[in-house]
mmCIF file with all atom_site columns, C-alpha atoms in Angstrom:
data_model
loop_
_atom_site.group_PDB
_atom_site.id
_atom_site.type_symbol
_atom_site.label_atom_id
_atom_site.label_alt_id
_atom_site.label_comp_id
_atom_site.label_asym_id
_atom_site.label_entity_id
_atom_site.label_seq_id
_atom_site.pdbx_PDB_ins_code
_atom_site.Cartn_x
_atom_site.Cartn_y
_atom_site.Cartn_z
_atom_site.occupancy
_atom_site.B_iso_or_equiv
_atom_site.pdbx_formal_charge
_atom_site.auth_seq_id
_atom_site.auth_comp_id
_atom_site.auth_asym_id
_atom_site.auth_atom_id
_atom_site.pdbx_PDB_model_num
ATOM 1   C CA . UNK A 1 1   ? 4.941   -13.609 -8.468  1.00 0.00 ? 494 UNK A CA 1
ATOM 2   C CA . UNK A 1 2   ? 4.206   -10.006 -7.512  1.00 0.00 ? 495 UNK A CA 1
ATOM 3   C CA . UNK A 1 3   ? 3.963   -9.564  -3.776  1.00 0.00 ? 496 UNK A CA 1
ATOM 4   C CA . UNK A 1 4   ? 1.662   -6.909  -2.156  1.00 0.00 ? 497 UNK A CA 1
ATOM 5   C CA . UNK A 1 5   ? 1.130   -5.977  1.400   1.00 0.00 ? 498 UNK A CA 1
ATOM 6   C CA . UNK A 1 6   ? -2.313  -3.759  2.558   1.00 0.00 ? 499 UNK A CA 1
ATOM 7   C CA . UNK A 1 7   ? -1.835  -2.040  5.644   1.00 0.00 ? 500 UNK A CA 1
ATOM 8   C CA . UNK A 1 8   ? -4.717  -0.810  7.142   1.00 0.00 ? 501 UNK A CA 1
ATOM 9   C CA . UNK A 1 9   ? -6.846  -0.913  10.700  1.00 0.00 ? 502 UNK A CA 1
ATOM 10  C CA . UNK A 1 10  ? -10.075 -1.318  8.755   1.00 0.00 ? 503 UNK A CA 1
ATOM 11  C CA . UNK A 1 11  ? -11.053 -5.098  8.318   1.00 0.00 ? 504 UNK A CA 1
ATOM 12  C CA . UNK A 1 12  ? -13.180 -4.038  5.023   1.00 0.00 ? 505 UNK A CA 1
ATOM 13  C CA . UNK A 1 13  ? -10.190 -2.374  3.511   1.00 0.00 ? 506 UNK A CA 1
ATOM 14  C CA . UNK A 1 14  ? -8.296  -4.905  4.169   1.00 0.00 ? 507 UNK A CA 1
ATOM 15  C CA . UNK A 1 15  ? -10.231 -7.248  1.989   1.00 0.00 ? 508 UNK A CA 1
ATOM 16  C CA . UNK A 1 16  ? -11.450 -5.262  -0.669  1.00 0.00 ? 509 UNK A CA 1
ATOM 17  C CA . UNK A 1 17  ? -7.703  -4.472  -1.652  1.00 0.00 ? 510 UNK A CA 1
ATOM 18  C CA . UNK A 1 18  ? -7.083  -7.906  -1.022  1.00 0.00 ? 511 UNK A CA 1
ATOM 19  C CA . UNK A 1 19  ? -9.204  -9.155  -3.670  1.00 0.00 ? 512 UNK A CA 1
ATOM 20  C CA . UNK A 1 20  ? -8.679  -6.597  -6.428  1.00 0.00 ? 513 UNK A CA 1
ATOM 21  C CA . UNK A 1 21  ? -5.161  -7.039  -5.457  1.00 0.00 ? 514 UNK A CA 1
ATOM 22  C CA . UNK A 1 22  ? -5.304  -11.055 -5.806  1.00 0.00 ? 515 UNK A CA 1
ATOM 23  C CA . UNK A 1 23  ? -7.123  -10.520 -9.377  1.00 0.00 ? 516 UNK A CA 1
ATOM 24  C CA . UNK A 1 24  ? -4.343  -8.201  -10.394 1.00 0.00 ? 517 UNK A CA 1
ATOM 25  C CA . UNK A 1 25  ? -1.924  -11.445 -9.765  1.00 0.00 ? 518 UNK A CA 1
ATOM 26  C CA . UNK A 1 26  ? -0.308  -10.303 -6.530  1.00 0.00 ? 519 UNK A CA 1
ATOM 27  C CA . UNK A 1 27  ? -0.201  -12.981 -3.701  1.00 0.00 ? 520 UNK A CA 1
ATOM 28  C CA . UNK A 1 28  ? -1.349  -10.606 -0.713  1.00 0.00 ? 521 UNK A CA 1
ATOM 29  C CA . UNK A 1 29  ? -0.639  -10.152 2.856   1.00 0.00 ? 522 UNK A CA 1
ATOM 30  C CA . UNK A 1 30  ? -1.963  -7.235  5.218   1.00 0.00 ? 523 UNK A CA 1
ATOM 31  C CA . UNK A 1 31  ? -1.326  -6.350  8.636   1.00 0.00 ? 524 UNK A CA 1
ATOM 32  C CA . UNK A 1 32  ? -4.103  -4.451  10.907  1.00 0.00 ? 525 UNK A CA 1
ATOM 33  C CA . UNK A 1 33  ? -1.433  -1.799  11.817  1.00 0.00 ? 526 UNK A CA 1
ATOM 34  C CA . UNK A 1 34  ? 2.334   -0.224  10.901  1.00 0.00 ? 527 UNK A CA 1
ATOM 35  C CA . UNK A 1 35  ? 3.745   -2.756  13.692  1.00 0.00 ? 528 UNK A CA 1
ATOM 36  C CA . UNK A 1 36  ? 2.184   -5.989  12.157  1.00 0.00 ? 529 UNK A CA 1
ATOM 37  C CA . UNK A 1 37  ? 3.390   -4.332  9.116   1.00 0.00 ? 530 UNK A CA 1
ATOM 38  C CA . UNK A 1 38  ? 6.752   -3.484  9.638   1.00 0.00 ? 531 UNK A CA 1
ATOM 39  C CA . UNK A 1 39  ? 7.145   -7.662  10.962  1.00 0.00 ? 532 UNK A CA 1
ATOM 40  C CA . UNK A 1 40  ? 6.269   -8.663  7.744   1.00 0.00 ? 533 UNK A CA 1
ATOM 41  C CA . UNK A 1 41  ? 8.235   -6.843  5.840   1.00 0.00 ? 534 UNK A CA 1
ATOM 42  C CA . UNK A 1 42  ? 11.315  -8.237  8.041   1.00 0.00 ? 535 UNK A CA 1
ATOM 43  C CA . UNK A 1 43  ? 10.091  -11.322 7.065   1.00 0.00 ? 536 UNK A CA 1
ATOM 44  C CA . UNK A 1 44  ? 9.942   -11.125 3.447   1.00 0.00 ? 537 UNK A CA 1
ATOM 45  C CA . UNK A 1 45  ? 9.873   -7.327  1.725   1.00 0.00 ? 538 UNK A CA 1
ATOM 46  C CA . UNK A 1 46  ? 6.678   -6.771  -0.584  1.00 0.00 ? 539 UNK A CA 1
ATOM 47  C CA . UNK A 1 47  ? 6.990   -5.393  -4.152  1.00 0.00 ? 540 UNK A CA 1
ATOM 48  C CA . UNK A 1 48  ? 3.752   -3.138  -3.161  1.00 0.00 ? 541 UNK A CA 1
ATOM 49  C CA . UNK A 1 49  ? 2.576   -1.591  0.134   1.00 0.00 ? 542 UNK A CA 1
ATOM 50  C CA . UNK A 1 50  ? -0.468  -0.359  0.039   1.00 0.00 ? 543 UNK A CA 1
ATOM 51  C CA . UNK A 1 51  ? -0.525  1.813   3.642   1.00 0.00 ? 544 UNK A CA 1
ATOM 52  C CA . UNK A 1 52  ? -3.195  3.741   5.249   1.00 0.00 ? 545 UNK A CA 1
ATOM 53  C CA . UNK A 1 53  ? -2.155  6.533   7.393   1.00 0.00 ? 546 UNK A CA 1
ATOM 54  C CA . UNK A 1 54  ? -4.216  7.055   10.553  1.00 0.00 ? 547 UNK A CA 1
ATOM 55  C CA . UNK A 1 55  ? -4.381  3.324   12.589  1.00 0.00 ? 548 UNK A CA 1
ATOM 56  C CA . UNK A 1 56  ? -3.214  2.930   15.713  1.00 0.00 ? 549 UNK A CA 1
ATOM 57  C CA . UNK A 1 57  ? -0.294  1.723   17.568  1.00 0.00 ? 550 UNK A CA 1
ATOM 58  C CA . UNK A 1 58  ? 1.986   2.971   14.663  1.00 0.00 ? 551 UNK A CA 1
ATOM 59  C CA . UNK A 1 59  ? 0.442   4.545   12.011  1.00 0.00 ? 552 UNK A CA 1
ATOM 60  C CA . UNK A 1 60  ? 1.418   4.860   8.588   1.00 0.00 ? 553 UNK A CA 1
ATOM 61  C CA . UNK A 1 61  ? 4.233   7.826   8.942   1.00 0.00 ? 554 UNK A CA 1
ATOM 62  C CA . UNK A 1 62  ? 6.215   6.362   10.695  1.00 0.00 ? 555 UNK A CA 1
ATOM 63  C CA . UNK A 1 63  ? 5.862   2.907   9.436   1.00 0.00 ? 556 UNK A CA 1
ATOM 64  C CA . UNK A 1 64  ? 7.070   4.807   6.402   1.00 0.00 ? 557 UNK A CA 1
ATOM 65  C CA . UNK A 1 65  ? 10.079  6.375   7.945   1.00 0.00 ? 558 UNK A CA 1
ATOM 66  C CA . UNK A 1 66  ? 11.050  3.161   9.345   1.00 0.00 ? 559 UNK A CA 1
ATOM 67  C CA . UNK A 1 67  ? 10.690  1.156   6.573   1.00 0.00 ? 560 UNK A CA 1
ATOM 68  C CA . UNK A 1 68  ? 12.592  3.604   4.188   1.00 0.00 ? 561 UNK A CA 1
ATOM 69  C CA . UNK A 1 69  ? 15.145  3.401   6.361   1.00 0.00 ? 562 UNK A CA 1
ATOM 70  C CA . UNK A 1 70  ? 15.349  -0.665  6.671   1.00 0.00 ? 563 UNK A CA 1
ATOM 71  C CA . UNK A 1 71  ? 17.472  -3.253  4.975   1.00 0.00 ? 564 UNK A CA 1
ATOM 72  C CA . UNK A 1 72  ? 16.037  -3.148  1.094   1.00 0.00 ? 565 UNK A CA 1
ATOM 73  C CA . UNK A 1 73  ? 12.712  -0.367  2.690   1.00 0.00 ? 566 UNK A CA 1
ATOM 74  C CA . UNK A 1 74  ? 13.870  1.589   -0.646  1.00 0.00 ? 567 UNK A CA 1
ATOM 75  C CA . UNK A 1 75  ? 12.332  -1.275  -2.750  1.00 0.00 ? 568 UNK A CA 1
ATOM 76  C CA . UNK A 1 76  ? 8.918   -1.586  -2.358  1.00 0.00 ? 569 UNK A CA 1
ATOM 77  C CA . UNK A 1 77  ? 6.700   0.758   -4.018  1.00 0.00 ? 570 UNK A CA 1
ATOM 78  C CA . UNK A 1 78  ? 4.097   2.697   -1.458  1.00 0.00 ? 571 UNK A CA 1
ATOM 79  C CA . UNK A 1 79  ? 0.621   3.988   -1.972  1.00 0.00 ? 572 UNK A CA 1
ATOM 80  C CA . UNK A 1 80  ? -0.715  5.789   0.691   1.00 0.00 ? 573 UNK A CA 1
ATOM 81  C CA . UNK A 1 81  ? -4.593  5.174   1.285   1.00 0.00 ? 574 UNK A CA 1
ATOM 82  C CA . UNK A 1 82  ? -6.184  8.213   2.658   1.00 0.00 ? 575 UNK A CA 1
ATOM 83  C CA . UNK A 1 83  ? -9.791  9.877   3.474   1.00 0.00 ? 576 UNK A CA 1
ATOM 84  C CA . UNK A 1 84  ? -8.402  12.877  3.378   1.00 0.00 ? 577 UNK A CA 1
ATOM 85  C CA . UNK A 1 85  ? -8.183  15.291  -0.199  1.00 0.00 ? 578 UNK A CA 1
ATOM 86  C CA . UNK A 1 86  ? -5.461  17.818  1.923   1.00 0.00 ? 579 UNK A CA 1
ATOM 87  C CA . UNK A 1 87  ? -3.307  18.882  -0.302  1.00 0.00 ? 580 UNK A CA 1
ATOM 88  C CA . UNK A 1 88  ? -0.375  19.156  2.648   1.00 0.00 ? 581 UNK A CA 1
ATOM 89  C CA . UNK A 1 89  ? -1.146  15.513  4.185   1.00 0.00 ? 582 UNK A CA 1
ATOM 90  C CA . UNK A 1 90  ? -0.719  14.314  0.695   1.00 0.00 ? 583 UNK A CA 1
ATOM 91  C CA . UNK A 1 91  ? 2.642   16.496  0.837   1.00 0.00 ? 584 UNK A CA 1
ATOM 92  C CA . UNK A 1 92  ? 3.770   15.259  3.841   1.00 0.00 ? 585 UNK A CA 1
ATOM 93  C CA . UNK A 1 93  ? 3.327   11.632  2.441   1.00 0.00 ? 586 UNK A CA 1
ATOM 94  C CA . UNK A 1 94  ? 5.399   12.001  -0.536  1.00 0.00 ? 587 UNK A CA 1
ATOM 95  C CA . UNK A 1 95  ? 7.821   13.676  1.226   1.00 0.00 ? 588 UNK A CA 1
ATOM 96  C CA . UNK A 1 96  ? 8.323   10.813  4.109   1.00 0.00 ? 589 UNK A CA 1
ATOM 97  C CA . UNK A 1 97  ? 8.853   8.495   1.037   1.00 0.00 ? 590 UNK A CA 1
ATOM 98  C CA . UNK A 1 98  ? 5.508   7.445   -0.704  1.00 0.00 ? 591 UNK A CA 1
ATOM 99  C CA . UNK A 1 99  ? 5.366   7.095   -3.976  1.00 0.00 ? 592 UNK A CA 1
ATOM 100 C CA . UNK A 1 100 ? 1.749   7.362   -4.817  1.00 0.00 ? 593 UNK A CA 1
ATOM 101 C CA . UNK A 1 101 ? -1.740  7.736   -3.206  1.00 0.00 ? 594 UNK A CA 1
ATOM 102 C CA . UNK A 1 102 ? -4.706  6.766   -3.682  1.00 0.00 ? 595 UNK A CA 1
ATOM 103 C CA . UNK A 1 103 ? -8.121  7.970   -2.078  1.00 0.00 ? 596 UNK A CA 1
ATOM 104 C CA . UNK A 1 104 ? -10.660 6.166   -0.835  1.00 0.00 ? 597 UNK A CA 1
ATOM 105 C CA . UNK A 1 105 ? -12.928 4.814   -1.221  1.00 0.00 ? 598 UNK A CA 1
ATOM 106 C CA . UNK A 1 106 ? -11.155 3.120   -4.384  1.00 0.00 ? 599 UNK A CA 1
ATOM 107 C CA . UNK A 1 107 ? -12.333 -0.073  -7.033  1.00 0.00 ? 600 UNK A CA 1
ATOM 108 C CA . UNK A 1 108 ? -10.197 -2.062  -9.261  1.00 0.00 ? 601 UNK A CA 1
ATOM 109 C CA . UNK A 1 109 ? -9.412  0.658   -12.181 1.00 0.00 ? 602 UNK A CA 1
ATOM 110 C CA . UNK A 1 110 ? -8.420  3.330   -9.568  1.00 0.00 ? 603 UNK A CA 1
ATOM 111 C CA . UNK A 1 111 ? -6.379  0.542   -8.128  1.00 0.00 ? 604 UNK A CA 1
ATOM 112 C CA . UNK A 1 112 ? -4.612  -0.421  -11.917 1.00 0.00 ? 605 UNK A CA 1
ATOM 113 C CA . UNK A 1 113 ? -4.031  3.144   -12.808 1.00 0.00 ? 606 UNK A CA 1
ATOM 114 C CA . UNK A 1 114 ? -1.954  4.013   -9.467  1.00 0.00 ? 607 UNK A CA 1
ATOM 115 C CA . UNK A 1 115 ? -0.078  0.863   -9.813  1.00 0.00 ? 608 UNK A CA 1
ATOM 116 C CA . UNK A 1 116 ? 0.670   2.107   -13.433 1.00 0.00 ? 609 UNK A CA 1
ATOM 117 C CA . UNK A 1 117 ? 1.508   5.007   -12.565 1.00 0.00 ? 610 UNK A CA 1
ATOM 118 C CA . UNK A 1 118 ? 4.112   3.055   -9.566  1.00 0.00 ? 611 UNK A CA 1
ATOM 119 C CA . UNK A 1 119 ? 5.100   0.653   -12.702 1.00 0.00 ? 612 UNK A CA 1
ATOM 120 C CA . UNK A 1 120 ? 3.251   -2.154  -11.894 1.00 0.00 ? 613 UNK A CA 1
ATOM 121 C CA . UNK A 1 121 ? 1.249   -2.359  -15.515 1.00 0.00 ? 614 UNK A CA 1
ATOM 122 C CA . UNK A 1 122 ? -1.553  -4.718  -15.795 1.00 0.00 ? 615 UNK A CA 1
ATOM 123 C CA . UNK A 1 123 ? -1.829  -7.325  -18.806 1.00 0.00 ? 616 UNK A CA 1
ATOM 124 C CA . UNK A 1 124 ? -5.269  -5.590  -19.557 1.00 0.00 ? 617 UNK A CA 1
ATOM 125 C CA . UNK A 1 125 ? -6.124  -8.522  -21.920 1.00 0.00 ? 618 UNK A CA 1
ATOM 126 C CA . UNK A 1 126 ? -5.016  -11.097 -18.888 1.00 0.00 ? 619 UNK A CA 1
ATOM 127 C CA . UNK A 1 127 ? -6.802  -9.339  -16.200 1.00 0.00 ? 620 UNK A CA 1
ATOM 128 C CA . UNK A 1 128 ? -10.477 -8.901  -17.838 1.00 0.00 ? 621 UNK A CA 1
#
């Protein structure tokens, strides 16, 4: 089974993109913050991160750098969850190793098209 993690300080968040997650067959875990986050993914490595950027403690740069740079942090695919429509934050994202974003707030098509677009394609006829 696919495995997803949603990183993100808002408790709302975190369960909205757990559930369209879950429907879209991915057995989910999140973390309230990059720390939590980075734990987990020591633990067992998602095949999807979904990350927002601004939380505290560590926030989603340089859970990014860090994870890039762990054992097997090249694997999972990242979309970074932002607020924000700047074009340079969404720069600076890709560049520190993202491979996607995604706006918020976001429902379940936005959330099938970026995996798509990551390589995660949805059985359409499964999933409706």
């Amino acid at each position: 089974m696919r495995s997803a993690l949603v990183v993100d300080d808002s408790a709302v968040i975190r369960k909205v993109a757990r559930r369209i997650l879950e429907t879209l067959d991915f057995a989910v875990r999140d973390a309230e913050d990059g720390e939590k986050a980075l734990a987990l993914c020591t633990e067992e490595m998602p095949s999807v991160i979904l990350l927002d950027w601004n939380m505290p403690n560590m926030d989603g740069y340089a859970f990014l750098r860090l994870l890039r740079q762990s054992h097997n942090g090249d694997r999972p695919k990242v979309l970074f969850c932002t607020t924000e429509n700047d074009v340079g934050a969404i720069a600076r994202a890709l560049r520190a190793g993202a491979d996607e974003y995604i706006m918020k707030p976001f429902d379940r098509e936005i959330m099938m098209a970026k995996l798509d677009q990551v390589g995660f394609a949805a059985r359409l006829s499964e999933l409706v």
